[in-house]
Amino acid sequence: MKKWIPCSVLLVCAIVFGSWLHSFFPPDIGVVILENDCGQDIVEATIRIREIELVFPKIPDGDFCAARYEIPGDSHYEVLVTLESGKTMSLESGYMTNGADTFDVMTVQKNQVVHRLSQPSGLLVPKETP
């Protein structure tokens, strides 16, 4: 019975110390850009990452939208896009995990959605121009 009390105190101290230590580390951040390069406006676009749902407004042809989110753990992107003509396209791609920030670019083309760029470090690499 007497060993119970010190063990309980140690457990509570470990939990408090862990919570305090966790507050010093920022959350893992993800950034995703959805580019419209399909020749018509995107009227509806949604990207899901586990329980997070990023809903994008209307994206005119040649334009883009970006979103920032906290990475919820091991996951991937589920992209669903509806074009002005009513055509829908989808894509499941990418990988993210705790401990690494991510930066991803999804490009909506005429017949598909492409995961064009993925940077686990979060650094933006400029698009090459001809």
PDB file of C-alpha atoms in Angstrom:
ATOM      1  CA  MET A   1       0.000   0.000   0.000  1.00  0.00           C
ATOM      2  CA  LYS A   2       2.826   2.446   0.794  1.00  0.00           C
ATOM      3  CA  LYS A   3       4.426   1.906  -2.670  1.00  0.00           C
ATOM      4  CA  TRP A   4       1.171   2.961  -4.333  1.00  0.00           C
ATOM      5  CA  ILE A   5       1.451   6.604  -3.221  1.00  0.00           C
ATOM      6  CA  PRO A   6       4.997   7.272  -4.550  1.00  0.00           C
ATOM      7  CA  CYS A   7       4.130   5.513  -7.822  1.00  0.00           C
ATOM      8  CA  SER A   8       1.022   7.662  -8.202  1.00  0.00           C
ATOM      9  CA  VAL A   9       2.975  10.843  -7.469  1.00  0.00           C
ATOM     10  CA  LEU A  10       5.637   9.871 -10.027  1.00  0.00           C
ATOM     11  CA  LEU A  11       2.978   9.148 -12.649  1.00  0.00           C
ATOM     12  CA  VAL A  12       1.286  12.520 -12.115  1.00  0.00           C
ATOM     13  CA  CYS A  13       4.668  14.304 -12.237  1.00  0.00           C
ATOM     14  CA  ALA A  14       5.539  12.521 -15.507  1.00  0.00           C
ATOM     15  CA  ILE A  15       2.232  13.562 -17.072  1.00  0.00           C
ATOM     16  CA  VAL A  16       2.641  17.194 -15.954  1.00  0.00           C
ATOM     17  CA  PHE A  17       6.261  17.289 -17.167  1.00  0.00           C
ATOM     18  CA  GLY A  18       5.282  15.759 -20.527  1.00  0.00           C
ATOM     19  CA  SER A  19       2.518  18.336 -21.020  1.00  0.00           C
ATOM     20  CA  TRP A  20       4.865  21.166 -20.102  1.00  0.00           C
ATOM     21  CA  LEU A  21       7.544  19.878 -22.500  1.00  0.00           C
ATOM     22  CA  HIS A  22       5.000  19.461 -25.313  1.00  0.00           C
ATOM     23  CA  SER A  23       4.027  23.135 -25.057  1.00  0.00           C
ATOM     24  CA  PHE A  24       7.538  24.171 -26.195  1.00  0.00           C
ATOM     25  CA  PHE A  25       7.298  22.365 -29.544  1.00  0.00           C
ATOM     26  CA  PRO A  26       5.112  23.852 -32.289  1.00  0.00           C
ATOM     27  CA  PRO A  27       2.599  21.595 -34.035  1.00  0.00           C
ATOM     28  CA  ASP A  28       3.536  19.963 -37.321  1.00  0.00           C
ATOM     29  CA  ILE A  29       2.245  22.224 -40.084  1.00  0.00           C
ATOM     30  CA  GLY A  30       1.142  21.339 -43.600  1.00  0.00           C
ATOM     31  CA  VAL A  31       0.521  23.658 -46.524  1.00  0.00           C
ATOM     32  CA  VAL A  32      -1.293  22.584 -49.674  1.00  0.00           C
ATOM     33  CA  ILE A  33      -1.811  24.594 -52.857  1.00  0.00           C
ATOM     34  CA  LEU A  34      -4.502  23.692 -55.367  1.00  0.00           C
ATOM     35  CA  GLU A  35      -3.689  25.055 -58.855  1.00  0.00           C
ATOM     36  CA  ASN A  36      -6.252  25.310 -61.622  1.00  0.00           C
ATOM     37  CA  ASP A  37      -4.676  24.553 -65.008  1.00  0.00           C
ATOM     38  CA  CYS A  38      -7.604  22.756 -66.674  1.00  0.00           C
ATOM     39  CA  GLY A  39      -9.101  25.364 -68.992  1.00  0.00           C
ATOM     40  CA  GLN A  40     -12.266  26.023 -66.972  1.00  0.00           C
ATOM     41  CA  ASP A  41     -13.219  27.258 -63.505  1.00  0.00           C
ATOM     42  CA  ILE A  42     -13.278  24.929 -60.513  1.00  0.00           C
ATOM     43  CA  VAL A  43     -16.647  25.443 -58.829  1.00  0.00           C
ATOM     44  CA  GLU A  44     -16.076  23.134 -55.869  1.00  0.00           C
ATOM     45  CA  ALA A  45     -12.928  21.620 -54.370  1.00  0.00           C
ATOM     46  CA  THR A  46     -12.345  19.676 -51.165  1.00  0.00           C
ATOM     47  CA  ILE A  47      -9.166  18.180 -49.737  1.00  0.00           C
ATOM     48  CA  ARG A  48      -9.469  15.734 -46.830  1.00  0.00           C
ATOM     49  CA  ILE A  49      -6.668  14.807 -44.473  1.00  0.00           C
ATOM     50  CA  ARG A  50      -8.064  12.304 -41.948  1.00  0.00           C
ATOM     51  CA  GLU A  51     -10.740  14.266 -40.053  1.00  0.00           C
ATOM     52  CA  ILE A  52      -9.684  17.642 -41.517  1.00  0.00           C
ATOM     53  CA  GLU A  53     -11.684  18.900 -44.482  1.00  0.00           C
ATOM     54  CA  LEU A  54     -10.323  21.863 -46.436  1.00  0.00           C
ATOM     55  CA  VAL A  55     -13.017  23.436 -48.622  1.00  0.00           C
ATOM     56  CA  PHE A  56     -11.792  25.774 -51.346  1.00  0.00           C
ATOM     57  CA  PRO A  57     -13.868  28.558 -52.927  1.00  0.00           C
ATOM     58  CA  LYS A  58     -14.394  28.895 -56.677  1.00  0.00           C
ATOM     59  CA  ILE A  59     -10.984  28.874 -58.386  1.00  0.00           C
ATOM     60  CA  PRO A  60     -10.857  30.564 -61.805  1.00  0.00           C
ATOM     61  CA  ASP A  61      -8.797  28.957 -64.572  1.00  0.00           C
ATOM     62  CA  GLY A  62      -5.117  29.854 -64.197  1.00  0.00           C
ATOM     63  CA  ASP A  63      -5.496  30.735 -60.496  1.00  0.00           C
ATOM     64  CA  PHE A  64      -4.771  28.861 -57.261  1.00  0.00           C
ATOM     65  CA  CYS A  65      -5.810  28.620 -53.598  1.00  0.00           C
ATOM     66  CA  ALA A  66      -3.735  27.628 -50.578  1.00  0.00           C
ATOM     67  CA  ALA A  67      -4.546  26.227 -47.158  1.00  0.00           C
ATOM     68  CA  ARG A  68      -2.565  25.676 -43.967  1.00  0.00           C
ATOM     69  CA  TYR A  69      -3.391  22.957 -41.444  1.00  0.00           C
ATOM     70  CA  GLU A  70      -1.996  21.084 -38.456  1.00  0.00           C
ATOM     71  CA  ILE A  71      -0.893  17.583 -39.415  1.00  0.00           C
ATOM     72  CA  PRO A  72      -3.141  15.157 -37.516  1.00  0.00           C
ATOM     73  CA  GLY A  73      -0.754  12.182 -37.791  1.00  0.00           C
ATOM     74  CA  ASP A  74       0.007   9.625 -40.477  1.00  0.00           C
ATOM     75  CA  SER A  75      -2.264  10.368 -43.398  1.00  0.00           C
ATOM     76  CA  HIS A  76      -2.573  11.289 -47.078  1.00  0.00           C
ATOM     77  CA  TYR A  77      -4.595  13.665 -49.260  1.00  0.00           C
ATOM     78  CA  GLU A  78      -8.019  12.899 -50.717  1.00  0.00           C
ATOM     79  CA  VAL A  79      -8.763  15.520 -53.368  1.00  0.00           C
ATOM     80  CA  LEU A  80     -12.207  15.950 -54.948  1.00  0.00           C
ATOM     81  CA  VAL A  81     -12.764  18.628 -57.606  1.00  0.00           C
ATOM     82  CA  THR A  82     -15.882  19.665 -59.568  1.00  0.00           C
ATOM     83  CA  LEU A  83     -15.381  21.705 -62.718  1.00  0.00           C
ATOM     84  CA  GLU A  84     -17.696  24.290 -64.269  1.00  0.00           C
ATOM     85  CA  SER A  85     -18.848  21.688 -66.827  1.00  0.00           C
ATOM     86  CA  GLY A  86     -19.959  19.351 -64.002  1.00  0.00           C
ATOM     87  CA  LYS A  87     -17.055  16.945 -64.498  1.00  0.00           C
ATOM     88  CA  THR A  88     -15.601  15.594 -61.254  1.00  0.00           C
ATOM     89  CA  MET A  89     -12.055  14.374 -60.660  1.00  0.00           C
ATOM     90  CA  SER A  90     -10.402  12.874 -57.620  1.00  0.00           C
ATOM     91  CA  LEU A  91      -6.971  11.880 -56.368  1.00  0.00           C
ATOM     92  CA  GLU A  92      -5.570  10.079 -53.334  1.00  0.00           C
ATOM     93  CA  SER A  93      -1.905  10.877 -52.931  1.00  0.00           C
ATOM     94  CA  GLY A  94       0.898  11.996 -50.661  1.00  0.00           C
ATOM     95  CA  TYR A  95       2.068  11.048 -47.226  1.00  0.00           C
ATOM     96  CA  MET A  96       2.442  13.045 -44.056  1.00  0.00           C
ATOM     97  CA  THR A  97       3.386  12.175 -40.505  1.00  0.00           C
ATOM     98  CA  ASN A  98       4.052  13.839 -37.173  1.00  0.00           C
ATOM     99  CA  GLY A  99       7.513  15.322 -36.826  1.00  0.00           C
ATOM    100  CA  ALA A 100       7.754  16.780 -40.343  1.00  0.00           C
ATOM    101  CA  ASP A 101       6.175  19.846 -41.901  1.00  0.00           C
ATOM    102  CA  THR A 102       4.903  19.362 -45.470  1.00  0.00           C
ATOM    103  CA  PHE A 103       4.354  21.557 -48.512  1.00  0.00           C
ATOM    104  CA  ASP A 104       2.374  20.077 -51.412  1.00  0.00           C
ATOM    105  CA  VAL A 105       1.074  21.372 -54.748  1.00  0.00           C
ATOM    106  CA  MET A 106      -1.894  19.706 -56.453  1.00  0.00           C
ATOM    107  CA  THR A 107      -2.546  20.735 -60.058  1.00  0.00           C
ATOM    108  CA  VAL A 108      -5.939  20.246 -61.690  1.00  0.00           C
ATOM    109  CA  GLN A 109      -5.298  19.486 -65.364  1.00  0.00           C
ATOM    110  CA  LYS A 110      -7.731  18.874 -68.201  1.00  0.00           C
ATOM    111  CA  ASN A 111      -8.314  15.171 -67.407  1.00  0.00           C
ATOM    112  CA  GLN A 112      -6.720  14.555 -64.001  1.00  0.00           C
ATOM    113  CA  VAL A 113      -5.506  15.933 -60.711  1.00  0.00           C
ATOM    114  CA  VAL A 114      -1.730  15.647 -60.321  1.00  0.00           C
ATOM    115  CA  HIS A 115       0.312  15.776 -57.118  1.00  0.00           C
ATOM    116  CA  ARG A 116       2.997  17.901 -58.755  1.00  0.00           C
ATOM    117  CA  LEU A 117       5.269  18.882 -55.859  1.00  0.00           C
ATOM    118  CA  SER A 118       5.876  17.506 -52.390  1.00  0.00           C
ATOM    119  CA  GLN A 119       8.426  19.022 -50.028  1.00  0.00           C
ATOM    120  CA  PRO A 120       8.665  17.404 -46.588  1.00  0.00           C
ATOM    121  CA  SER A 121      10.896  20.218 -45.329  1.00  0.00           C
ATOM    122  CA  GLY A 122       8.293  22.880 -46.086  1.00  0.00           C
ATOM    123  CA  LEU A 123      10.632  24.755 -48.438  1.00  0.00           C
ATOM    124  CA  LEU A 124       9.169  26.144 -51.641  1.00  0.00           C
ATOM    125  CA  VAL A 125      11.054  25.155 -54.778  1.00  0.00           C
ATOM    126  CA  PRO A 126      10.353  27.507 -57.698  1.00  0.00           C
ATOM    127  CA  LYS A 127       8.621  26.062 -60.750  1.00  0.00           C
ATOM    128  CA  GLU A 128      10.995  25.785 -63.696  1.00  0.00           C
ATOM    129  CA  THR A 129      10.121  28.003 -66.642  1.00  0.00           C
ATOM    130  CA  PRO A 130      11.146  27.152 -70.208  1.00  0.00           C
TER     131      PRO A 130
END
